Amino acid sequence: MKIKEEILIFPYSGTGIEALDCLSEGQCCIGFISDNPSMIGMEQYGIKIYSREAFQEFPEAKILAVNGSPDSYKKRKQIIDGLEIESNRFTTLIHPKAVIGRNVKVGKNVLIMAGVVATANAEIGNHICILPNTVVHHDSKIGDYTLVAANNTICGDVIIGENCYLGASSNFKNGVKVGNGSLIGIGSNVVGNIGDNKTVIGNPAKEYFEKSD
């Protein structure tokens, strides 16, 4: 009998729960990790919630880190690196209804949900979450630590930098570049290059400046 790959999912969150649907027949989740003391020892969906001590308690378990949101995405790299997990312990989950094309490169600690399509020569880096029904076209690259919300369309030859957040239902024109640390608002149409650490939104996407009181 083949032994299943045991996985710890960090943190216990909505995305962590959704990741359960992406487990293959050869994988099983043995626990969620939470930094909320009130959650430690509880069970959700039949799975126990542990503190970070579980990383040492289960040294053979693989790790999937899915932390981050539009409000906290810039801390994603810092938090994952702060776990001090050896790179070979990170695993990747790809939903069985995702379509990953020939010659597509997928890194470590990647979560790819249902309906995602990635086509020829696309590159998906390390520590990336791609939510349902996103399309990554040929020769596009998604940088490490980036979060991609649902229903994005990333056309050919697009380069997405590291530690970005791509809001749901956004579109990226062929050949555009998005700089590191940038946030793309929901429903944006990105038709030109975006610099580092920018927040853009709209059709066409333009830089957003928060109004002061």
PDB file of C-alpha atoms in Angstrom:
ATOM      1  CA  MET A   1       0.000   0.000   0.000  1.00  0.00           C
ATOM      2  CA  LYS A   2       1.419   3.373  -1.049  1.00  0.00           C
ATOM      3  CA  ILE A   3       1.933   5.834   1.819  1.00  0.00           C
ATOM      4  CA  LYS A   4       0.278   9.198   1.284  1.00  0.00           C
ATOM      5  CA  GLU A   5       2.209  12.446   1.454  1.00  0.00           C
ATOM      6  CA  GLU A   6       1.254  14.100   4.746  1.00  0.00           C
ATOM      7  CA  ILE A   7       0.749  17.863   4.606  1.00  0.00           C
ATOM      8  CA  LEU A   8       0.468  20.667   7.160  1.00  0.00           C
ATOM      9  CA  ILE A   9      -1.414  23.729   5.869  1.00  0.00           C
ATOM     10  CA  PHE A  10      -0.487  27.185   7.191  1.00  0.00           C
ATOM     11  CA  PRO A  11      -2.497  29.105   8.276  1.00  0.00           C
ATOM     12  CA  TYR A  12      -5.996  27.941   9.120  1.00  0.00           C
ATOM     13  CA  SER A  13      -7.906  30.292   6.812  1.00  0.00           C
ATOM     14  CA  GLY A  14     -10.423  30.378   3.984  1.00  0.00           C
ATOM     15  CA  THR A  15      -7.728  29.682   1.429  1.00  0.00           C
ATOM     16  CA  GLY A  16      -6.349  26.905   3.608  1.00  0.00           C
ATOM     17  CA  ILE A  17      -9.764  25.272   3.710  1.00  0.00           C
ATOM     18  CA  GLU A  18     -10.118  25.620  -0.074  1.00  0.00           C
ATOM     19  CA  ALA A  19      -6.741  23.931  -0.474  1.00  0.00           C
ATOM     20  CA  LEU A  20      -8.270  20.699   0.846  1.00  0.00           C
ATOM     21  CA  ASP A  21     -10.132  20.322  -2.453  1.00  0.00           C
ATOM     22  CA  CYS A  22      -6.798  20.348  -4.281  1.00  0.00           C
ATOM     23  CA  LEU A  23      -5.334  17.328  -2.509  1.00  0.00           C
ATOM     24  CA  SER A  24      -4.538  14.426  -4.810  1.00  0.00           C
ATOM     25  CA  GLU A  25      -5.226  10.781  -3.947  1.00  0.00           C
ATOM     26  CA  GLY A  26      -1.618  10.536  -2.840  1.00  0.00           C
ATOM     27  CA  GLN A  27      -1.835  13.450  -0.387  1.00  0.00           C
ATOM     28  CA  CYS A  28      -3.589  14.061   2.926  1.00  0.00           C
ATOM     29  CA  CYS A  29      -3.781  17.004   5.313  1.00  0.00           C
ATOM     30  CA  ILE A  30      -2.798  16.011   8.861  1.00  0.00           C
ATOM     31  CA  GLY A  31      -3.277  19.444  10.380  1.00  0.00           C
ATOM     32  CA  PHE A  32      -3.769  23.173  10.038  1.00  0.00           C
ATOM     33  CA  ILE A  33      -1.319  25.597  11.667  1.00  0.00           C
ATOM     34  CA  SER A  34      -2.682  28.676  13.440  1.00  0.00           C
ATOM     35  CA  ASP A  35      -1.106  31.593  15.286  1.00  0.00           C
ATOM     36  CA  ASN A  36      -4.375  32.158  17.155  1.00  0.00           C
ATOM     37  CA  PRO A  37      -3.989  30.558  20.617  1.00  0.00           C
ATOM     38  CA  SER A  38      -7.768  30.138  20.984  1.00  0.00           C
ATOM     39  CA  MET A  39      -7.828  27.839  17.954  1.00  0.00           C
ATOM     40  CA  ILE A  40      -5.077  25.452  19.044  1.00  0.00           C
ATOM     41  CA  GLY A  41      -6.389  21.963  19.751  1.00  0.00           C
ATOM     42  CA  MET A  42      -9.692  22.474  17.952  1.00  0.00           C
ATOM     43  CA  GLU A  43     -10.787  20.426  14.963  1.00  0.00           C
ATOM     44  CA  GLN A  44     -12.261  21.779  11.760  1.00  0.00           C
ATOM     45  CA  TYR A  45     -13.481  19.500   8.967  1.00  0.00           C
ATOM     46  CA  GLY A  46     -12.067  16.590  10.945  1.00  0.00           C
ATOM     47  CA  ILE A  47      -8.571  18.108  10.901  1.00  0.00           C
ATOM     48  CA  LYS A  48      -6.778  19.228  14.063  1.00  0.00           C
ATOM     49  CA  ILE A  49      -5.406  22.765  14.429  1.00  0.00           C
ATOM     50  CA  TYR A  50      -1.872  23.029  15.816  1.00  0.00           C
ATOM     51  CA  SER A  51       0.577  25.759  16.771  1.00  0.00           C
ATOM     52  CA  ARG A  52       3.790  26.234  14.802  1.00  0.00           C
ATOM     53  CA  GLU A  53       5.370  23.583  17.023  1.00  0.00           C
ATOM     54  CA  ALA A  54       3.788  21.045  14.670  1.00  0.00           C
ATOM     55  CA  PHE A  55       6.482  21.844  12.106  1.00  0.00           C
ATOM     56  CA  GLN A  56       8.928  20.101  14.448  1.00  0.00           C
ATOM     57  CA  GLU A  57       6.426  17.571  15.816  1.00  0.00           C
ATOM     58  CA  PHE A  58       5.846  16.182  12.316  1.00  0.00           C
ATOM     59  CA  PRO A  59       9.297  16.491  10.692  1.00  0.00           C
ATOM     60  CA  GLU A  60       8.378  14.310   7.719  1.00  0.00           C
ATOM     61  CA  ALA A  61       5.261  16.309   6.843  1.00  0.00           C
ATOM     62  CA  LYS A  62       5.297  18.603   3.839  1.00  0.00           C
ATOM     63  CA  ILE A  63       4.209  22.245   4.199  1.00  0.00           C
ATOM     64  CA  LEU A  64       1.789  24.368   2.185  1.00  0.00           C
ATOM     65  CA  ALA A  65       1.793  28.073   3.143  1.00  0.00           C
ATOM     66  CA  VAL A  66      -1.200  30.017   1.792  1.00  0.00           C
ATOM     67  CA  ASN A  67      -1.116  33.189   3.925  1.00  0.00           C
ATOM     68  CA  GLY A  68      -2.006  36.572   2.497  1.00  0.00           C
ATOM     69  CA  SER A  69      -4.816  38.888   1.425  1.00  0.00           C
ATOM     70  CA  PRO A  70      -5.132  42.306  -0.259  1.00  0.00           C
ATOM     71  CA  ASP A  71      -4.442  43.860   3.144  1.00  0.00           C
ATOM     72  CA  SER A  72      -1.465  41.702   4.118  1.00  0.00           C
ATOM     73  CA  TYR A  73       0.079  40.445   0.873  1.00  0.00           C
ATOM     74  CA  LYS A  74       3.226  42.560   1.246  1.00  0.00           C
ATOM     75  CA  LYS A  75       4.115  40.605   4.403  1.00  0.00           C
ATOM     76  CA  ARG A  76       3.671  37.245   2.649  1.00  0.00           C
ATOM     77  CA  LYS A  77       7.370  36.763   1.847  1.00  0.00           C
ATOM     78  CA  GLN A  78       8.439  37.885   5.309  1.00  0.00           C
ATOM     79  CA  ILE A  79       6.018  35.477   6.992  1.00  0.00           C
ATOM     80  CA  ILE A  80       6.879  32.472   4.827  1.00  0.00           C
ATOM     81  CA  ASP A  81      10.625  33.056   5.153  1.00  0.00           C
ATOM     82  CA  GLY A  82      10.100  33.502   8.893  1.00  0.00           C
ATOM     83  CA  LEU A  83       8.767  29.962   9.173  1.00  0.00           C
ATOM     84  CA  GLU A  84      12.366  28.819   8.578  1.00  0.00           C
ATOM     85  CA  ILE A  85      11.220  25.793   6.606  1.00  0.00           C
ATOM     86  CA  GLU A  86      13.759  24.035   4.393  1.00  0.00           C
ATOM     87  CA  SER A  87      12.770  24.428   0.749  1.00  0.00           C
ATOM     88  CA  ASN A  88      12.477  20.677   0.197  1.00  0.00           C
ATOM     89  CA  ARG A  89       9.666  20.502   2.776  1.00  0.00           C
ATOM     90  CA  PHE A  90       7.336  22.700   0.754  1.00  0.00           C
ATOM     91  CA  THR A  91       4.815  20.925  -1.443  1.00  0.00           C
ATOM     92  CA  THR A  92       2.572  21.969  -4.347  1.00  0.00           C
ATOM     93  CA  LEU A  93      -1.159  21.275  -4.729  1.00  0.00           C
ATOM     94  CA  ILE A  94      -2.820  21.338  -8.149  1.00  0.00           C
ATOM     95  CA  HIS A  95      -6.560  20.748  -8.367  1.00  0.00           C
ATOM     96  CA  PRO A  96      -7.437  17.804 -10.652  1.00  0.00           C
ATOM     97  CA  LYS A  97      -9.632  20.134 -12.732  1.00  0.00           C
ATOM     98  CA  ALA A  98      -6.776  22.548 -13.426  1.00  0.00           C
ATOM     99  CA  VAL A  99      -5.105  22.250 -16.831  1.00  0.00           C
ATOM    100  CA  ILE A 100      -1.347  22.688 -16.795  1.00  0.00           C
ATOM    101  CA  GLY A 101       0.071  22.641 -20.307  1.00  0.00           C
ATOM    102  CA  ARG A 102       3.150  21.085 -21.775  1.00  0.00           C
ATOM    103  CA  ASN A 103       6.421  22.764 -20.763  1.00  0.00           C
ATOM    104  CA  VAL A 104       4.785  24.859 -18.032  1.00  0.00           C
ATOM    105  CA  LYS A 105       7.117  25.280 -15.051  1.00  0.00           C
ATOM    106  CA  VAL A 106       5.576  25.218 -11.561  1.00  0.00           C
ATOM    107  CA  GLY A 107       7.636  25.937  -8.451  1.00  0.00           C
ATOM    108  CA  LYS A 108       7.420  24.895  -4.795  1.00  0.00           C
ATOM    109  CA  ASN A 109       4.719  25.859  -2.322  1.00  0.00           C
ATOM    110  CA  VAL A 110       2.225  26.563  -5.095  1.00  0.00           C
ATOM    111  CA  LEU A 111      -1.553  26.209  -4.807  1.00  0.00           C
ATOM    112  CA  ILE A 112      -3.457  25.991  -8.093  1.00  0.00           C
ATOM    113  CA  MET A 113      -7.235  25.741  -7.781  1.00  0.00           C
ATOM    114  CA  ALA A 114     -10.001  24.355  -9.977  1.00  0.00           C
ATOM    115  CA  GLY A 115     -10.439  25.716 -13.481  1.00  0.00           C
ATOM    116  CA  VAL A 116      -6.996  27.292 -13.716  1.00  0.00           C
ATOM    117  CA  VAL A 117      -5.381  26.968 -17.143  1.00  0.00           C
ATOM    118  CA  ALA A 118      -1.677  27.556 -17.787  1.00  0.00           C
ATOM    119  CA  THR A 119      -0.440  27.185 -21.352  1.00  0.00           C
ATOM    120  CA  ALA A 120       2.830  26.589 -23.192  1.00  0.00           C
ATOM    121  CA  ASN A 121       6.046  27.801 -21.573  1.00  0.00           C
ATOM    122  CA  ALA A 122       4.338  29.715 -18.785  1.00  0.00           C
ATOM    123  CA  GLU A 123       6.382  29.951 -15.588  1.00  0.00           C
ATOM    124  CA  ILE A 124       4.782  29.926 -12.151  1.00  0.00           C
ATOM    125  CA  GLY A 125       7.373  30.646  -9.477  1.00  0.00           C
ATOM    126  CA  ASN A 126       7.590  29.586  -5.827  1.00  0.00           C
ATOM    127  CA  HIS A 127       5.160  30.405  -3.005  1.00  0.00           C
ATOM    128  CA  ILE A 128       2.245  31.316  -5.281  1.00  0.00           C
ATOM    129  CA  CYS A 129      -1.527  30.897  -4.931  1.00  0.00           C
ATOM    130  CA  ILE A 130      -3.724  30.947  -8.038  1.00  0.00           C
ATOM    131  CA  LEU A 131      -7.449  30.941  -7.328  1.00  0.00           C
ATOM    132  CA  PRO A 132     -10.152  29.365  -9.529  1.00  0.00           C
ATOM    133  CA  ASN A 133     -10.666  29.984 -13.243  1.00  0.00           C
ATOM    134  CA  THR A 134      -7.578  32.064 -13.909  1.00  0.00           C
ATOM    135  CA  VAL A 135      -5.868  31.690 -17.292  1.00  0.00           C
ATOM    136  CA  VAL A 136      -2.107  32.137 -17.674  1.00  0.00           C
ATOM    137  CA  HIS A 137      -1.243  32.251 -21.381  1.00  0.00           C
ATOM    138  CA  HIS A 138       1.926  31.272 -23.207  1.00  0.00           C
ATOM    139  CA  ASP A 139       5.349  32.525 -22.095  1.00  0.00           C
ATOM    140  CA  SER A 140       3.971  34.529 -19.174  1.00  0.00           C
ATOM    141  CA  LYS A 141       5.793  34.544 -15.847  1.00  0.00           C
ATOM    142  CA  ILE A 142       4.432  34.948 -12.322  1.00  0.00           C
ATOM    143  CA  GLY A 143       7.019  35.959  -9.730  1.00  0.00           C
ATOM    144  CA  ASP A 144       7.576  34.349  -6.332  1.00  0.00           C
ATOM    145  CA  TYR A 145       5.222  35.060  -3.414  1.00  0.00           C
ATOM    146  CA  THR A 146       2.470  36.462  -5.651  1.00  0.00           C
ATOM    147  CA  LEU A 147      -1.246  35.925  -4.981  1.00  0.00           C
ATOM    148  CA  VAL A 148      -3.597  35.652  -7.968  1.00  0.00           C
ATOM    149  CA  ALA A 149      -7.320  35.948  -7.213  1.00  0.00           C
ATOM    150  CA  ALA A 150     -10.064  34.221  -9.219  1.00  0.00           C
ATOM    151  CA  ASN A 151     -10.929  34.821 -12.870  1.00  0.00           C
ATOM    152  CA  ASN A 152      -7.781  36.637 -13.938  1.00  0.00           C
ATOM    153  CA  THR A 153      -6.770  36.536 -17.599  1.00  0.00           C
ATOM    154  CA  ILE A 154      -3.028  36.904 -18.064  1.00  0.00           C
ATOM    155  CA  CYS A 155      -2.291  37.101 -21.785  1.00  0.00           C
ATOM    156  CA  GLY A 156       0.904  36.002 -23.521  1.00  0.00           C
ATOM    157  CA  ASP A 157       4.375  37.276 -22.591  1.00  0.00           C
ATOM    158  CA  VAL A 158       3.160  39.046 -19.446  1.00  0.00           C
ATOM    159  CA  ILE A 159       5.626  39.365 -16.564  1.00  0.00           C
ATOM    160  CA  ILE A 160       4.198  39.634 -13.058  1.00  0.00           C
ATOM    161  CA  GLY A 161       6.762  40.633 -10.440  1.00  0.00           C
ATOM    162  CA  GLU A 162       7.357  39.163  -6.997  1.00  0.00           C
ATOM    163  CA  ASN A 163       5.064  39.587  -4.011  1.00  0.00           C
ATOM    164  CA  CYS A 164       2.160  41.074  -5.980  1.00  0.00           C
ATOM    165  CA  TYR A 165      -1.591  40.771  -5.493  1.00  0.00           C
ATOM    166  CA  LEU A 166      -3.796  40.447  -8.591  1.00  0.00           C
ATOM    167  CA  GLY A 167      -7.416  41.250  -7.761  1.00  0.00           C
ATOM    168  CA  ALA A 168     -10.256  39.094  -9.063  1.00  0.00           C
ATOM    169  CA  SER A 169     -11.497  39.357 -12.658  1.00  0.00           C
ATOM    170  CA  SER A 170      -8.572  41.429 -13.874  1.00  0.00           C
ATOM    171  CA  ASN A 171      -7.097  41.287 -17.374  1.00  0.00           C
ATOM    172  CA  PHE A 172      -3.512  41.785 -18.485  1.00  0.00           C
ATOM    173  CA  LYS A 173      -2.697  42.764 -22.076  1.00  0.00           C
ATOM    174  CA  ASN A 174      -0.032  40.846 -23.986  1.00  0.00           C
ATOM    175  CA  GLY A 175       3.489  41.830 -23.056  1.00  0.00           C
ATOM    176  CA  VAL A 176       2.808  44.077 -20.065  1.00  0.00           C
ATOM    177  CA  LYS A 177       5.033  44.046 -16.995  1.00  0.00           C
ATOM    178  CA  VAL A 178       3.865  44.453 -13.404  1.00  0.00           C
ATOM    179  CA  GLY A 179       6.533  45.514 -10.914  1.00  0.00           C
ATOM    180  CA  ASN A 180       7.343  43.861  -7.601  1.00  0.00           C
ATOM    181  CA  GLY A 181       5.005  44.462  -4.687  1.00  0.00           C
ATOM    182  CA  SER A 182       2.156  45.902  -6.735  1.00  0.00           C
ATOM    183  CA  LEU A 183      -1.568  45.499  -6.118  1.00  0.00           C
ATOM    184  CA  ILE A 184      -4.045  45.275  -8.987  1.00  0.00           C
ATOM    185  CA  GLY A 185      -7.597  46.180  -7.968  1.00  0.00           C
ATOM    186  CA  ILE A 186     -10.625  44.006  -8.698  1.00  0.00           C
ATOM    187  CA  GLY A 187     -11.817  44.092 -12.296  1.00  0.00           C
ATOM    188  CA  SER A 188      -8.890  46.080 -13.645  1.00  0.00           C
ATOM    189  CA  ASN A 189      -7.729  46.059 -17.268  1.00  0.00           C
ATOM    190  CA  VAL A 190      -3.969  46.412 -17.304  1.00  0.00           C
ATOM    191  CA  VAL A 191      -2.900  47.677 -20.728  1.00  0.00           C
ATOM    192  CA  GLY A 192       0.473  49.242 -19.854  1.00  0.00           C
ATOM    193  CA  ASN A 193       3.452  48.543 -17.639  1.00  0.00           C
ATOM    194  CA  ILE A 194       3.084  48.991 -13.881  1.00  0.00           C
ATOM    195  CA  GLY A 195       6.042  50.005 -11.701  1.00  0.00           C
ATOM    196  CA  ASP A 196       7.136  48.554  -8.382  1.00  0.00           C
ATOM    197  CA  ASN A 197       4.919  48.953  -5.310  1.00  0.00           C
ATOM    198  CA  LYS A 198       2.036  50.564  -7.174  1.00  0.00           C
ATOM    199  CA  THR A 199      -1.692  50.216  -6.533  1.00  0.00           C
ATOM    200  CA  VAL A 200      -3.742  50.425  -9.721  1.00  0.00           C
ATOM    201  CA  ILE A 201      -7.410  49.986 -10.524  1.00  0.00           C
ATOM    202  CA  GLY A 202      -9.872  50.633 -13.322  1.00  0.00           C
ATOM    203  CA  ASN A 203     -10.377  50.285 -17.082  1.00  0.00           C
ATOM    204  CA  PRO A 204      -7.763  51.105 -18.164  1.00  0.00           C
ATOM    205  CA  ALA A 205      -5.911  50.554 -14.889  1.00  0.00           C
ATOM    206  CA  LYS A 206      -4.488  53.738 -13.380  1.00  0.00           C
ATOM    207  CA  GLU A 207      -2.554  54.397 -10.221  1.00  0.00           C
ATOM    208  CA  TYR A 208      -4.753  54.789  -7.167  1.00  0.00           C
ATOM    209  CA  PHE A 209      -3.975  57.416  -4.552  1.00  0.00           C
ATOM    210  CA  GLU A 210      -5.821  57.173  -1.248  1.00  0.00           C
ATOM    211  CA  LYS A 211      -7.536  60.426  -0.364  1.00  0.00           C
ATOM    212  CA  SER A 212      -6.372  62.140   2.800  1.00  0.00           C
ATOM    213  CA  ASP A 213      -8.809  63.676   5.278  1.00  0.00           C
TER     214      ASP A 213
END
